[in-house]
Amino acid sequence: EFGPASGENTSRTPVWTPRMGDGGVAHIGRHRFCTNRISTAKYNYFTFLPKFLYIMFSRAAYFYFLVQMCLSWWTEVSPFGGIGFTMALVFVLLVAGVKEVVEDVKRHQFDRVTNQSTAHIVHLDADRDGVEIRDEKWEDVRVGQIILVQDGEEIPADCVC
């Protein structure tokens, strides 16, 4: 038998209409999909210091120098003051931190450019039996929408051709 199974929606209202809710999750029917917004940045204002220090000290060399710095402040272990090891480690961490900040700012800028770029969305008009093409931001593209890709434009990896 052809046609809808028992209990399925047989009304003329579209089931595939995306609606937003739950903080950036698109709902299509009963299914939930994430938004098309990309974020390749590693840090934000609140996570920079904890993530950066975790990444740095999870490397064996940085952890070794952290232990050396702590031991250098202990007078029974080190005949020298701890200021030398401390300043060396702080200098290296500052240089690495500035480098990470510069790279992450570039990632945020590239994400913003990508999310704000234009996508040509095909809208089917059931009343007039026509097609309308609207330009929308990439971050506003939802699952199930038809995208018109013209010659010379970039094709996102999540498009099905």
CSV table of N, CA, C and O in Angstrom, one decimal, residues 37-48 51 99-117 139:
chain,number,residue,atom,x,y,z
A,37,ARG,N,26.0,27.7,12.2
A,37,ARG,CA,27.0,28.6,12.6
A,37,ARG,C,28.3,27.9,12.9
A,37,ARG,O,28.3,26.9,13.6
A,38,ILE,N,29.4,28.3,12.4
A,38,ILE,CA,30.7,27.7,12.7
A,38,ILE,C,31.5,28.5,13.7
A,38,ILE,O,31.4,29.7,13.8
A,39,SER,N,32.3,27.7,14.5
A,39,SER,CA,33.2,28.3,15.4
A,39,SER,C,34.4,27.4,15.5
A,39,SER,O,34.4,26.3,16.0
A,40,THR,N,35.5,27.9,14.9
A,40,THR,CA,36.8,27.2,15.0
A,40,THR,C,37.7,27.7,16.0
A,40,THR,O,38.8,27.2,16.2
A,41,ALA,N,37.3,28.7,16.7
A,41,ALA,CA,38.2,29.3,17.8
A,41,ALA,C,38.3,28.4,19.0
A,41,ALA,O,37.3,27.7,19.3
A,42,LYS,N,39.4,28.4,19.6
A,42,LYS,CA,39.7,27.5,20.8
A,42,LYS,C,39.2,28.2,22.1
A,42,LYS,O,38.9,27.5,23.0
A,43,TYR,N,39.3,29.5,22.1
A,43,TYR,CA,39.1,30.2,23.4
A,43,TYR,C,38.0,31.3,23.3
A,43,TYR,O,37.6,31.7,22.3
A,44,ASN,N,37.5,31.6,24.5
A,44,ASN,CA,36.7,32.9,24.7
A,44,ASN,C,37.3,33.6,25.9
A,44,ASN,O,38.3,33.1,26.5
A,45,TYR,N,36.7,34.7,26.3
A,45,TYR,CA,37.3,35.4,27.4
A,45,TYR,C,37.4,34.6,28.7
A,45,TYR,O,38.3,34.8,29.5
A,46,PHE,N,36.4,33.8,29.0
A,46,PHE,CA,36.4,33.0,30.2
A,46,PHE,C,37.2,31.8,30.2
A,46,PHE,O,37.7,31.3,31.3
A,47,THR,N,37.4,31.2,29.0
A,47,THR,CA,38.1,29.9,29.0
A,47,THR,C,39.6,30.0,28.6
A,47,THR,O,40.3,29.0,28.6
A,48,PHE,N,40.1,31.2,28.3
A,48,PHE,CA,41.4,31.3,27.8
A,48,PHE,C,42.4,30.8,28.8
A,48,PHE,O,43.2,29.9,28.5
A,51,LYS,N,42.2,26.9,29.9
A,51,LYS,CA,42.5,26.0,28.7
A,51,LYS,C,44.0,26.2,28.3
A,51,LYS,O,44.6,25.2,28.1
A,99,LYS,N,51.0,34.6,21.4
A,99,LYS,CA,50.9,33.9,20.1
A,99,LYS,C,49.5,33.2,20.0
A,99,LYS,O,48.8,33.3,18.9
A,100,GLU,N,49.0,32.6,21.0
A,100,GLU,CA,47.7,31.9,21.0
A,100,GLU,C,46.6,32.9,20.9
A,100,GLU,O,45.6,32.7,20.2
A,101,VAL,N,46.7,34.1,21.5
A,101,VAL,CA,45.7,35.1,21.5
A,101,VAL,C,45.6,35.7,20.0
A,101,VAL,O,44.5,35.8,19.5
A,102,VAL,N,46.7,35.9,19.4
A,102,VAL,CA,46.7,36.4,18.0
A,102,VAL,C,46.1,35.4,17.1
A,102,VAL,O,45.3,35.8,16.2
A,103,GLU,N,46.5,34.2,17.2
A,103,GLU,CA,45.9,33.1,16.3
A,103,GLU,C,44.4,33.0,16.6
A,103,GLU,O,43.6,32.8,15.6
A,104,ASP,N,44.0,33.0,17.8
A,104,ASP,CA,42.6,32.9,18.1
A,104,ASP,C,41.7,34.0,17.6
A,104,ASP,O,40.6,33.9,17.2
A,105,VAL,N,42.3,35.3,17.7
A,105,VAL,CA,41.6,36.4,17.2
A,105,VAL,C,41.4,36.3,15.7
A,105,VAL,O,40.3,36.6,15.1
A,106,LYS,N,42.4,35.8,15.0
A,106,LYS,CA,42.3,35.5,13.5
A,106,LYS,C,41.2,34.5,13.3
A,106,LYS,O,40.4,34.6,12.3
A,107,ARG,N,41.1,33.4,14.1
A,107,ARG,CA,40.1,32.4,13.9
A,107,ARG,C,38.7,33.0,14.1
A,107,ARG,O,37.8,32.7,13.4
A,108,HIS,N,38.5,33.9,15.2
A,108,HIS,CA,37.2,34.5,15.4
A,108,HIS,C,36.8,35.4,14.2
A,108,HIS,O,35.7,35.4,13.8
A,109,GLN,N,37.8,36.1,13.6
A,109,GLN,CA,37.5,37.0,12.5
A,109,GLN,C,37.1,36.1,11.3
A,109,GLN,O,36.2,36.5,10.5
A,110,PHE,N,37.8,35.0,11.0
A,110,PHE,CA,37.5,34.2,9.9
A,110,PHE,C,36.1,33.5,10.1
A,110,PHE,O,35.3,33.4,9.1
A,111,ASP,N,35.8,33.1,11.3
A,111,ASP,CA,34.5,32.6,11.6
A,111,ASP,C,33.4,33.6,11.3
A,111,ASP,O,32.3,33.3,10.7
A,112,ARG,N,33.6,34.8,11.7
A,112,ARG,CA,32.6,35.9,11.5
A,112,ARG,C,32.4,36.1,10.0
A,112,ARG,O,31.3,36.2,9.6
A,113,VAL,N,33.5,36.2,9.2
A,113,VAL,CA,33.4,36.4,7.8
A,113,VAL,C,32.6,35.2,7.2
A,113,VAL,O,31.7,35.4,6.3
A,114,THR,N,32.9,34.0,7.6
A,114,THR,CA,32.3,32.8,7.0
A,114,THR,C,30.8,32.8,7.4
A,114,THR,O,29.9,32.5,6.5
A,115,ASN,N,30.5,33.1,8.6
A,115,ASN,CA,29.1,33.0,9.1
A,115,ASN,C,28.2,34.1,8.4
A,115,ASN,O,27.0,34.0,8.3
A,116,GLN,N,28.9,35.3,8.1
A,116,GLN,CA,28.1,36.4,7.5
A,116,GLN,C,28.1,36.3,6.0
A,116,GLN,O,27.4,37.2,5.4
A,117,SER,N,28.8,35.4,5.4
A,117,SER,CA,28.8,35.3,3.9
A,117,SER,C,27.4,34.9,3.4
A,117,SER,O,26.6,34.4,4.1
A,139,GLU,N,25.1,31.4,8.4
A,139,GLU,CA,24.7,30.9,9.8
A,139,GLU,C,23.2,30.7,9.9
A,139,GLU,O,22.8,30.1,10.8
